[in-house]
Structure formats: C-alpha cells, structure tokens
Amino acid sequence: MDTESTHSGYSYHSSRSGRSNRHGERHKASSSKDSSRSERSVVLNPPDTPSHNSHNSPNSHSSPVQNGGEPLPGEAVPEEPDPGDDAQDDNWGETTTAVTGTSELSLSQEEVVGLGKSPEDRARTCRRYLPLALGLLVGLLVLATPLAFLLLPVVLWPDQLQVCGAACEGLFLSLSFKLLILLVAVWALFLRPSRAGLPRVCAYRGFLATLTLLLTMSYWLFYGDEDYHGIAQFAVSLVDSLLFVHYLAVVLLELRQLQSCFSVCVMRSTDGETRYYNLGRLRDFPLHNPALLSASKLRTDKQLAGLKVYNDNSAHNELYYEEAEHDRRVRKRRARLVVAVEEAFTHVRRMKKEDERATPADILEVREAALAIFPSMARALQKYLRTTRRQHCHSMDSIQKHLAFCLVNNMSPKAFLEAYLAPGPTLQYGPERWMADQWTLVSDASVTGGLKEGTEFLLRCLDFSLAVTVKDIPYLRLAEEFVDPKSHKFTLLLQSETSV
Amino acid sequence: MSFIPGQPVTAVVQRIEIHKLREREHLILGFSIGGGIDQDPMQNPYSEDKTDKGIYVTKVTPGGPAEAAGLKMGDKIMQVNGWDMTMVTHDQARKRLTKKNEDVVRLLMTRKSLEEAVKCSMGGYANR
C-alpha cells in the first residue's frame, strides 16, 4: 500500500490560514518512517493571505523559512493565530489515513532549502560560528608553536645542530604529553558551541585570548638559536605556561560564576508568568544562562483577547461568570478527553506469543498502531486543546509521534496525556514553535555595566517581552550554638479541674 | 490577690463553712477546684495575676453545699481547716478538701470584690 509516495506536511496552524480552497480537502496523516522519505513537501503561504500581508517586515521571522541552514520541518508555517478559530476547521480530528497529493502551491525540500540562503541568514550563521572559529584558530596556534620551535632548527639549519642525548628524549616525551593534555583541555573548555549569540564579547575570554597571544608572541621573540637541548627546554616551558593560562581560564570562566549571588526575577509581559533564578557573578551584561531564555511557556496574547470588556457596572459580574463558565467547560472537556484516551488505549496492546498465529493484517507496527487508535481520541483532544487555547503548540504529527512513543515504552494513558494537560517548558515544543530566537536587551541603565542589586531591564522578542529584576542574595551571618542532647527536658503544663 | 515574692501574702478573706453532703458512700462539697503549683497558671481564667498558682474555685454545683454556704466561682482558697492552700500541688489540695473523717470544711477564701468593698469603706474612713 503506497501511502507515502508524496504527501504534504501540514500543521494544524497552516490549515487555518483561511485558504478556502483547502477547506474541502481531507487533511492527511504524516508518514510513518521519516528516514525512508526522499522528498517532503512543504506548503507555503501564498502572498495574498491576510497573515502574510500583515508581516511585511524585512526580517525573516515572519516568512515561513525560519533558519537558513536547516531543512524545514514539515509543519513550520508560523503565523499569528487569529482569535476566532473555534468555528473553523473541524476536519482536523476526523481523518488521519487519507493522503493528499501535492498541490500546486507546495514546493519540494530542495527548493525550499535553496530559498533559505538569504544574505542576512548567511551573516547570522557567520556570527554564530565566529567565536568557535576564533577558538579553533587560537587552539591551532597553541598546538603549532611548540612543534614549530622543535622542527624549525631541524628544517632550517640542520648543519648547526648538535645531537641531543637522553635528556632531550625526556623533554620530548613530557612535551608531547603536555601538549596532548593542553589540547584536550582547550577542546573541553573553549570549543563548545554557544547556546546563545550575545551582543558583546565576553571580557574574560577576550582577556584570555589576548594573554595567550601575548605569551606566544613573546616566546617567539626570544626564540634564538641555542643548542637543541635549550630549544627543547624552551618549548617545554612554553607549554607549561600555556597550561597555567588554561588553569586561569578554568578559574575565571567556570569557578567564579558558580557562586550564585543574584536572584533574578523574570516576568513575561503578556500574561505575567514569573520565574526566579539564582545566577552567579556576571561581569558581562549578557546572561550566560540559557535556561533564562527558554523558561516561559509560549502562550500568545490571544488569551487576553478572549476577555471582553463591558461597562463598569456589570464588569465584575461578567468577568466572574465568564471565567466560571470557562473553567467549567475546560473541566468538562478534560474529563471527556481522559475517558476517550483511556478507552483508546484499551484497543491496542503488545503482541504476545499466541498472537503470532493471528492474521498478518492484524499485526501492526508502532506508527500504524498509533494511527489506528488516534481517530477515537483525536476529536476530544482537539476540543480540549481548543478550549485551553493550546492547539497551535501541538501539530497532529507531533501528537501521533508522541502517541507512538508512549506505545513503544508501555506508558499509561495518563502518561500520554500529561504532555497536553500540563503545559511544559517552551523547549519541549521544538524549535519551530519557539519563534523567538532574536532577543534584544533594553535597559535605561548603562548596558555595559554588570549586574547589580536593583537592576531592571527588558528582554524583548517579537511576541512578548520579559521583564527582569535583579536582587542581591543577602549576606547571611551564620553563628554556631551547641545544644547538649541531655539538655532537652520537658515539663507538663496541666490545668486539671477536680470536683470535690 | 497578687503577691510579691519574698513578702508575706496579705489578702482580705472571708470565712466559709461548708458541711459535706453524704451521697452514697462519698462526702461531697459541691464545687470543683483548679490550679496548684504543679499546674500552668496562664490558663487560669479567674486569676488576676497570671503567675498566681493558687487554688481557685472553677465550678460550683447548683444546689450543693458550697453554693448554700456562699462559695462562688472564681474564689481563691487560701486555707482549708488551717492548712495553707496558696503553695500546694493540685493533688494536695484535693486531699485536704476530701478527708473522709471530716464532715465540715472551714475555708478562708478571697475574691476581688471583697478587696474592693474593703477599700471603699476604708477610703470612706480615710477621708474623715
């Protein structure tokens, strides 16, 4: 059964973009085996849709192509979801097994990747890997210099060389091992892909790089033609110095930041979600804590659009009843969802020995099993996600993948549901959902200063901003007091009443 | 009713004589006591000074001999038949009141209103 020759990958998102010619079509399931697919089709917004017209900014965030160098996943069509989405698109949950052909609007993956290499994306990729490249450069220099010290006399003036005895052998051995240790240490400390692109150079790293270069240059300056034993000792002393610089790097970059001395309060502007973090001593303003950027769960402010404003007299009442009604609806949908999922899970179980004799048509692979039980719970899940306004976070494909994952690992229905009942951190939704990778630091204090008590600034991205407040962790004065265990004595406090 | 440690206790007292009533094989007086040096004085609702560990009358049975003799709730018992009750444990107080061979209990008790009554009348004398 050829269900995967060509197919389109939609998200629930894109199908709501208002294209009327899509409404009649049956929307499909994703394929079962990703690796066997040679071609993936991706649907792009045609230019005349209202969501595309509203994002006319030159930067590429609003375009369907997100990151230049990376192939588009099947459902990466980010748009602003419109508020009144409850009425549209009931087809999502109803069918999962029909496969559509490609439409005239879809492109193949190669074309899409070719589209992605716009100049600004190239520049951004450059900037992202620049520190890594610089680190590699310095590392190569570090490796090459001692070897050059040793090899140059042999290459350039071999006639003046005296033969060096066993002492040199020892020096060569120690040099090679120290070089090896230094290389591993440099790789461990510096050659790590950075998690965030920061607007400023890390002062410590700059200082260390400068120090290393200065050290190497001064050694080159004093490199003279002494006897070979002296040259070998010279090279070994260089490697020793480099090792000490590396120790300094460990202390500056890693150990000093460990001690937390600031408590940072981050509040999201759209809905007030607040998180608290303890951070270490940071000389540079950019925050070295990537967890800070991925803390908040991504909910758009259409949540706020759902609240209608009445005149002052009945405002309280209306708000109260509306919220009560909403809670009731959420609970009702949640109950139905839990029942539907539990029932769906009873329909499938792992194949036992005696089932092997059953007809082959009844034996299913994981993805097929997931696809088979998905329709019975899809509607309830869709309704629940709509009521809690989280339907844009989970595409159909991701739900089926999660279901297959749960089936393979023998998870209970409740475990499967946890991902949808409890909103998790943003990272769980995958990079294509987390639309904010471009952050701006906004502050009315000096942006070059370090963190202090009472610092307040704003981390702004496209959809919302995070207000960050920094508080000092208080200095605790700890005193000692020894309590003798024998001193724990008690008396009874009675108040009896006796009648006489 | 408050006392200063180290100083003798002075109080205006009233003498009350209670005749015990025989109820089956028990002799009862018809009231309940609370307090004592082994008890928690803070929980005493009747004492003026919350560090007072004296014996107080916490309940008077209606129609009993104590009520007939004029004992009231909240009275502090200072002496029972000559025995001091200001520095006794709760159990000692109970024993002194329930001696089987005694039919009559003569107690000295004090209450706030007594002090005030005396002060008023003394004040009247002082003015003269």
XYZ file of C-alpha atoms in Angstrom:
628
model
C 0.000 0.000 0.000
C 1.723 3.065 -1.193
C 0.761 5.809 1.152
C 3.970 7.677 1.188
C 4.912 8.456 -2.351
C 4.227 12.127 -1.902
C 2.403 13.785 0.842
C 2.067 17.206 2.325
C 3.004 18.035 5.841
C 0.582 20.453 7.394
C 0.332 21.756 10.814
C -2.997 22.494 12.354
C -1.811 26.053 12.078
C -1.401 26.328 8.417
C -4.676 24.719 7.635
C -6.389 27.532 9.446
C -4.872 30.253 7.416
C -8.092 30.842 5.635
C -7.494 29.378 2.258
C -10.876 28.484 1.114
C -9.703 26.008 -1.447
C -8.331 23.860 1.327
C -11.437 23.515 3.361
C -12.973 20.863 1.306
C -9.927 18.712 1.203
C -9.308 15.919 3.601
C -6.165 16.542 5.548
C -3.754 13.790 5.951
C -1.564 11.942 8.336
C 2.152 12.213 8.283
C 4.213 9.361 7.128
C 5.329 6.595 9.310
C 9.007 6.356 8.640
C 10.834 9.626 8.301
C 14.078 8.239 7.105
C 12.657 6.400 4.185
C 11.142 9.502 2.721
C 13.103 11.021 -0.047
C 11.006 14.076 -0.615
C 8.979 16.151 1.765
C 6.569 18.730 0.609
C 6.066 21.924 2.421
C 3.183 24.282 1.966
C 3.937 27.965 1.925
C 1.534 30.833 2.330
C 0.503 32.308 -0.963
C 1.163 36.041 -0.917
C -2.454 37.117 -0.835
C -3.401 35.698 2.566
C -4.043 38.302 5.254
C -1.497 36.857 7.634
C 1.239 37.207 5.087
C 0.291 40.771 4.289
C 0.436 41.745 7.907
C 4.048 40.701 8.211
C 5.694 42.902 5.720
C 8.823 43.478 7.722
C 12.080 42.750 6.028
C 13.463 40.408 8.608
C 12.830 36.822 8.011
C 10.911 35.976 11.113
C 7.557 36.248 9.531
C 8.465 34.307 6.468
C 7.908 30.617 6.533
C 11.625 29.975 6.324
C 12.975 30.090 9.792
C 16.623 29.185 9.980
C 18.700 29.441 6.902
C 20.878 26.422 7.048
C 18.393 23.937 8.360
C 15.878 21.975 6.372
C 12.330 22.913 7.098
C 10.355 20.508 9.159
C 7.059 19.611 7.708
C 4.945 21.859 9.786
C 6.940 25.044 10.115
C 4.453 27.590 8.958
C 4.330 30.087 11.788
C 1.646 32.739 11.667
C -0.276 34.804 14.106
C -3.251 32.672 15.052
C -6.473 34.555 14.688
C -8.799 34.714 17.703
C -11.927 33.275 16.297
C -10.683 29.882 15.425
C -13.263 27.730 17.091
C -15.608 27.712 14.181
C -13.122 26.825 11.525
C -11.599 23.588 10.525
C -13.383 20.695 12.061
C -11.625 18.371 9.727
C -8.505 18.130 11.786
C -9.501 15.343 14.052
C -11.716 13.412 11.727
C -9.460 11.724 9.324
C -5.950 10.532 9.554
C -5.390 7.866 6.990
C -6.059 9.536 3.662
C -3.070 11.012 1.972
C -3.326 14.027 -0.248
C -1.231 14.642 -3.249
C 0.808 17.748 -3.517
C -0.951 20.868 -4.577
C 0.339 23.420 -6.970
C 1.362 25.552 -4.033
C 3.765 23.139 -2.464
C 7.467 23.011 -3.124
C 9.944 20.249 -2.710
C 12.519 20.401 0.021
C 15.476 21.253 -2.145
C 13.845 24.330 -3.493
C 12.926 25.440 -0.048
C 16.435 25.000 1.242
C 17.702 26.969 -1.687
C 15.326 29.758 -0.805
C 16.721 29.883 2.669
C 20.166 31.173 1.893
C 19.346 34.832 2.010
C 22.264 37.158 2.755
C 21.149 38.054 6.231
C 20.854 34.436 7.162
C 24.376 33.883 5.956
C 25.599 36.768 8.023
C 23.810 35.419 11.021
C 25.305 31.986 10.574
C 28.715 33.599 10.306
C 28.207 35.484 13.529
C 27.003 32.436 15.273
C 30.067 30.383 14.488
C 32.601 33.190 14.715
C 33.615 32.571 18.336
C 34.020 28.905 17.581
C 36.227 29.708 14.624
C 38.341 32.081 16.655
C 38.692 29.476 19.345
C 39.840 26.961 16.799
C 42.357 29.414 15.441
C 43.877 30.087 18.818
C 43.912 26.380 19.519
C 45.796 25.652 16.346
C 48.276 28.355 17.129
C 48.783 26.883 20.552
C 49.395 23.479 19.084
C 51.620 24.616 16.300
C 54.049 26.839 18.182
C 55.935 24.323 20.325
C 56.154 21.918 17.429
C 57.447 24.717 15.254
C 60.063 25.524 17.893
C 61.285 21.956 17.702
C 61.069 21.442 13.993
C 62.482 24.724 12.729
C 66.116 24.021 13.685
C 65.928 20.624 12.034
C 64.482 22.090 8.864
C 66.243 25.407 8.543
C 69.752 24.892 9.837
C 70.420 21.216 10.226
C 74.140 21.603 9.958
C 74.473 23.644 13.135
C 72.592 21.138 15.197
C 74.219 19.141 17.955
C 72.908 15.745 18.742
C 70.903 15.747 21.880
C 71.059 12.777 24.206
C 68.695 11.098 26.568
C 67.817 14.354 28.309
C 66.160 15.540 25.127
C 64.172 12.347 24.879
C 62.714 13.054 28.283
C 61.897 16.576 27.220
C 60.235 15.390 24.046
C 58.109 12.933 25.977
C 56.977 15.477 28.513
C 56.317 17.980 25.734
C 54.116 15.607 23.783
C 52.078 14.584 26.798
C 51.618 18.112 27.981
C 50.554 19.145 24.508
C 48.016 16.357 24.438
C 46.603 17.403 27.807
C 46.507 21.006 26.686
C 44.656 20.132 23.518
C 42.034 18.112 25.364
C 41.629 20.877 27.916
C 41.247 23.553 25.263
C 38.692 21.466 23.453
C 36.756 20.896 26.669
C 36.695 24.491 27.762
C 36.601 26.625 24.654
C 35.381 24.610 21.730
C 31.813 24.328 22.843
C 29.018 25.506 20.587
C 27.498 28.502 22.231
C 23.888 28.305 23.182
C 23.154 31.931 22.584
C 24.512 34.681 20.417
C 25.450 37.551 22.646
C 25.925 41.122 21.529
C 29.177 41.652 23.336
C 32.469 39.871 23.601
C 32.961 38.053 26.850
C 35.585 40.074 28.667
C 37.178 37.060 30.265
C 37.518 35.208 27.017
C 38.952 38.241 25.319
C 41.424 38.705 28.102
C 42.474 35.078 27.961
C 42.860 35.077 24.221
C 44.957 38.223 24.395
C 47.071 36.726 27.125
C 47.670 33.581 25.141
C 48.642 35.509 22.053
C 50.953 37.772 24.029
C 52.581 34.786 25.627
C 53.119 33.043 22.334
C 54.455 36.204 20.684
C 56.934 36.826 23.448
C 58.180 33.285 23.230
C 58.671 33.722 19.517
C 60.597 36.911 20.212
C 63.029 35.146 22.483
C 63.396 32.137 20.252
C 67.094 32.134 19.486
C 69.483 29.575 18.147
C 70.877 27.996 21.245
C 71.726 24.348 21.428
C 68.941 21.930 20.788
C 68.616 20.963 24.420
C 67.954 24.573 25.257
C 65.405 24.836 22.478
C 63.605 21.759 23.737
C 63.522 23.181 27.248
C 62.248 26.447 25.824
C 59.392 24.637 24.111
C 58.505 22.721 27.249
C 58.397 25.939 29.261
C 56.034 27.442 26.698
C 53.663 24.515 27.036
C 53.855 24.833 30.822
C 52.909 28.480 30.627
C 50.025 27.667 28.322
C 48.789 25.080 30.767
C 48.840 27.665 33.515
C 46.899 30.083 31.354
C 44.362 27.358 30.861
C 44.112 26.877 34.596
C 43.458 30.591 34.883
C 40.751 30.223 32.266
C 39.068 27.464 34.225
C 39.070 29.570 37.345
C 37.787 32.708 35.639
C 35.209 31.219 33.359
C 33.864 28.345 35.351
C 34.626 28.513 39.025
C 33.907 32.128 39.710
C 30.486 32.009 38.132
C 29.408 29.077 40.240
C 28.727 31.016 43.352
C 25.290 32.468 42.983
C 24.882 35.914 44.303
C 21.965 37.315 42.383
C 18.384 36.290 42.394
C 16.737 37.245 39.149
C 13.018 37.619 38.714
C 11.740 37.263 35.167
C 8.208 38.267 34.299
C 6.591 37.881 30.921
C 4.696 40.878 29.718
C 1.735 39.218 28.087
C 0.446 37.111 30.888
C 2.583 37.766 33.911
C 4.203 34.363 34.207
C 7.076 34.752 36.622
C 10.169 32.682 37.242
C 13.004 33.073 39.690
C 16.624 32.137 39.034
C 19.814 32.248 41.025
C 22.713 33.465 38.953
C 26.397 33.735 39.570
C 28.632 36.729 39.401
C 28.446 38.083 35.886
C 30.807 40.726 34.677
C 29.249 40.905 31.276
C 25.758 42.058 30.841
C 24.679 39.262 28.500
C 23.310 36.485 30.566
C 25.160 33.227 30.370
C 22.145 31.336 31.499
C 20.321 29.835 28.504
C 17.672 28.463 30.797
C 16.541 32.044 31.299
C 15.576 32.366 27.688
C 13.613 29.179 27.484
C 11.795 29.428 30.740
C 8.452 30.756 29.793
C 5.823 28.681 28.212
C 4.748 30.095 24.937
C 1.199 31.313 25.041
C 0.219 34.137 22.826
C -1.795 37.107 23.920
C -4.892 35.992 22.188
C -5.660 34.708 25.630
C -6.192 38.294 26.637
C -8.245 38.964 23.540
C -10.732 36.429 24.814
C -11.745 38.704 27.665
C -14.406 41.114 26.586
C -14.754 44.483 28.196
C -18.151 45.583 29.471
C -19.272 48.787 31.032
C -18.188 49.378 34.583
C -21.422 48.430 36.278
C -21.516 44.825 35.239
C -17.816 44.336 34.573
C -17.128 42.309 37.692
C -20.130 40.084 37.255
C -19.493 39.381 33.622
C -15.866 38.584 34.234
C -16.726 36.276 37.064
C -19.341 34.374 35.152
C -17.225 34.172 32.081
C -14.299 32.745 33.991
C -16.539 30.325 35.839
C -18.047 29.222 32.580
C -14.646 28.780 31.036
C -13.451 26.685 33.953
C -16.499 24.513 33.743
C -16.003 23.995 30.046
C -12.343 23.119 30.491
C -13.157 20.587 33.162
C -15.876 19.014 31.082
C -13.639 18.679 28.050
C -10.802 17.368 30.125
C -12.984 14.661 31.616
C -14.162 13.590 28.187
C -10.612 13.588 26.922
C -9.368 11.391 29.726
C -12.140 8.895 29.129
C -11.555 8.855 25.394
C -7.835 8.302 25.758
C -8.246 5.529 28.268
C -10.695 3.784 26.040
C -8.431 4.201 23.046
C -5.555 2.637 24.890
C -7.596 -0.428 25.669
C -7.955 -1.141 21.989
C -4.295 -1.818 21.445
C -1.839 -3.981 23.274
C 1.522 -5.520 22.681
C 1.593 -8.619 20.621
C 2.075 -11.735 22.676
C 3.374 -15.110 21.599
C -0.016 -16.547 20.839
C -0.928 -13.636 18.621
C 1.748 -14.569 16.160
C -0.569 -17.044 14.650
C -3.152 -14.328 14.007
C -3.694 -12.947 10.559
C -0.894 -10.660 9.407
C -3.356 -7.870 8.754
C -3.936 -7.548 12.480
C -0.303 -7.189 13.395
C 0.683 -3.519 13.264
C 3.861 -1.542 13.508
C 4.088 1.205 16.120
C 3.169 4.058 13.834
C 0.341 2.107 12.323
C -0.976 1.245 15.751
C -0.792 4.873 16.743
C -2.614 5.892 13.605
C -5.242 3.270 14.248
C -6.210 4.435 17.715
C -5.678 8.102 17.094
C -9.052 8.910 15.490
C -11.036 7.835 18.529
C -9.324 10.339 20.773
C -8.496 12.999 18.226
C -11.729 14.873 18.497
C -11.721 15.027 22.266
C -8.092 16.114 22.264
C -8.711 18.759 19.656
C -11.648 20.170 21.609
C -9.685 20.245 24.820
C -6.704 21.963 23.237
C -9.006 24.496 21.645
C -10.663 25.271 24.939
C -7.327 25.800 26.632
C -6.068 27.638 23.561
C -3.062 25.481 23.102
C -3.864 23.904 19.787
C -1.106 25.761 17.995
C 1.528 24.144 20.173
C 0.785 20.631 19.060
C 0.572 19.596 15.471
C -1.125 16.410 14.503
C 2.188 14.913 13.533
C 3.716 15.650 16.891
C 0.735 14.148 18.688
C 0.974 10.960 16.696
C 4.686 10.779 17.291
C 4.112 11.214 20.983
C 1.451 8.517 20.917
C 3.795 6.108 19.152
C 6.473 6.919 21.700
C 4.074 6.128 24.535
C 3.006 2.871 22.942
C 6.559 1.723 22.432
C 7.511 2.485 26.013
C 4.389 0.962 27.563
C 3.127 4.165 29.016
C -0.251 4.534 30.613
C -2.934 6.775 29.108
C -2.341 9.273 31.849
C 1.341 9.474 30.949
C 0.412 10.152 27.360
C -1.957 12.887 28.420
C 0.483 14.657 30.685
C 2.071 16.437 27.764
C -1.226 18.039 26.854
C -2.805 18.631 30.216
C 0.155 20.294 31.820
C 1.869 22.952 29.765
C 5.562 22.324 29.839
C 8.572 24.495 29.171
C 8.936 26.054 25.774
C 11.805 23.885 24.615
C 9.604 20.820 24.610
C 7.637 22.136 21.705
C 10.505 22.066 19.300
C 12.387 24.950 17.719
C 9.801 25.671 15.084
C 7.253 26.524 17.729
C 9.512 28.696 19.728
C 9.535 31.616 17.415
C 11.693 33.897 19.487
C 15.332 33.363 18.743
C 16.080 37.028 18.337
C 16.219 38.869 21.645
C 17.000 42.469 22.381
C 18.222 43.794 25.660
C 16.513 47.048 26.551
C 17.618 48.993 29.568
C 17.656 52.548 30.785
C 20.730 51.875 32.870
C 24.060 51.527 31.171
C 24.142 48.359 29.128
C 27.872 47.945 29.593
C 27.705 47.694 33.334
C 27.483 44.470 35.257
C 24.565 43.191 37.259
C 23.832 44.941 40.499
C 21.141 44.917 43.111
C 18.039 46.525 41.732
C 18.970 46.308 38.084
C 15.915 46.130 35.871
C 15.899 45.504 32.181
C 13.767 44.099 29.439
C 14.479 41.175 27.164
C 12.339 41.752 24.158
C 11.453 39.365 21.419
C 8.856 39.532 18.702
C 5.810 38.353 20.557
C 6.390 39.404 24.090
C 8.992 40.745 26.425
C 10.448 39.502 29.657
C 10.906 41.975 32.437
C 13.904 41.009 34.533
C 14.581 42.277 38.002
C 17.829 41.523 39.763
C 18.057 41.270 43.506
C 21.059 40.626 45.652
C 21.154 37.383 47.530
C 21.502 38.576 51.112
C 24.652 38.074 53.075
C 23.936 35.504 55.729
C 25.661 35.670 59.049
C 25.851 32.202 60.457
C 26.573 31.682 64.145
C 27.205 28.457 65.997
C 25.475 27.116 69.047
C 25.943 23.704 70.515
C 22.983 22.164 72.289
C 23.699 19.316 74.670
C 21.302 16.482 73.885
C 20.882 15.897 77.601
C 19.502 19.380 77.946
C 16.264 18.522 76.207
C 13.947 18.316 79.183
C 10.246 18.950 79.274
C 7.588 19.808 81.798
C 3.918 19.275 81.569
C 1.595 22.236 81.679
C -1.589 20.936 83.046
C -4.730 22.574 84.131
C -6.734 19.939 85.853
C -10.052 20.513 87.386
C -11.116 18.263 90.215
C -14.518 18.222 91.743
C -14.646 17.786 95.479
C -4.626 38.894 95.241
C -1.227 39.348 93.651
C 1.777 38.591 95.721
C 5.311 39.828 95.827
C 7.837 37.013 96.126
C 9.543 37.130 99.485
C 6.853 39.220 101.141
C 4.055 37.804 103.238
C 0.777 37.467 101.406
C -1.935 39.780 102.603
C -5.495 39.500 101.493
C -8.966 40.263 102.638
C -10.554 36.908 103.292
C -13.961 35.595 104.055
C -14.576 32.584 106.233
C -16.890 29.992 104.745
C -18.089 26.843 106.441
C -19.287 24.014 104.264
C -20.959 20.930 105.609
C -20.273 17.946 103.480
C -23.195 16.150 101.954
C -23.283 12.387 102.030
C -24.005 10.972 98.601
C -23.971 7.211 98.683
C -20.532 6.472 100.131
C -18.914 9.782 99.162
C -18.831 13.044 101.022
C -19.087 15.836 98.524
C -18.679 19.552 98.873
C -20.270 20.562 95.583
C -17.547 22.532 93.813
C -14.529 21.987 91.566
C -11.047 23.341 92.029
C -8.293 24.216 89.628
C -4.745 25.435 89.986
C -1.793 24.381 92.037
C 1.929 24.824 91.996
C 2.287 21.951 89.527
C -0.210 23.419 87.123
C 0.023 26.027 84.394
C -1.110 29.341 85.903
C -1.509 31.009 82.500
C -4.629 29.024 81.788
C -6.441 30.145 84.860
C -9.331 32.342 83.800
C -10.121 33.633 87.278
C -6.801 34.830 88.483
C -5.890 38.469 88.198
C -2.196 37.785 88.138
C -1.397 35.085 85.652
C 1.530 33.819 87.669
C -0.695 33.046 90.619
C -0.531 29.319 91.286
C -3.151 29.261 93.968
C -6.223 27.082 94.172
C -9.318 28.577 92.591
C -12.926 27.530 92.503
C -13.746 26.736 88.921
C -17.283 25.449 89.245
C -19.959 25.423 91.889
C -22.649 22.765 91.679
C -26.061 24.476 91.842
C -27.965 23.434 94.915
C -24.912 21.922 96.528
C -23.479 22.615 99.975
C -20.848 25.004 98.638
C -23.411 27.185 96.956
C -25.511 27.192 100.077
C -22.505 28.310 102.083
C -21.842 31.210 99.760
C -18.892 29.984 97.728
C -18.759 31.481 94.259
C -16.954 30.666 91.057
C -13.590 32.383 90.816
C -12.883 32.438 94.546
C -9.361 31.720 95.599
C -8.998 29.344 98.519
C -6.325 30.474 100.963
C -6.750 27.980 103.807
C -8.692 24.795 104.408
C -9.188 23.814 108.043
C -5.993 25.653 108.940
C -3.924 24.151 106.180
C -2.407 26.578 103.709
C -3.605 26.341 100.130
C -1.547 29.021 98.489
C 1.507 26.840 97.870
C 0.209 23.342 97.346
C 0.016 20.985 94.423
C -3.324 20.250 92.887
C -3.435 16.795 94.397
C -2.523 18.007 97.867
C -5.375 20.496 97.659
C -7.789 17.791 96.648
C -6.656 15.596 99.520
C -7.060 18.363 102.087
C -10.590 19.002 100.966
C -11.717 15.386 100.784
C -10.589 13.950 104.111
C -13.006 11.197 104.975
C -13.015 11.814 108.710
C -14.013 15.466 108.411
C -17.623 16.457 107.989
C -17.145 20.184 107.984
C -14.696 22.213 105.959
C -13.844 25.699 107.099
C -12.103 27.625 104.425
C -10.723 31.076 104.046
C -11.274 32.410 100.578
C -10.795 35.681 98.873
C -12.131 37.386 95.846
C -11.629 40.655 94.095
C -14.922 42.166 95.079
C -14.052 41.700 98.739
C -10.913 43.735 98.410
C -12.755 46.461 96.625
C -15.527 46.564 99.164
C -12.994 46.958 101.947
C -11.086 49.598 100.075
C -14.222 51.584 99.511
C -15.155 51.507 103.122
C -11.595 52.203 104.221
C -11.434 55.080 101.819
C -14.510 56.456 103.495
C -12.748 56.263 106.859
C -9.581 57.812 105.468
C -11.462 60.835 104.316
C -12.783 61.563 107.719
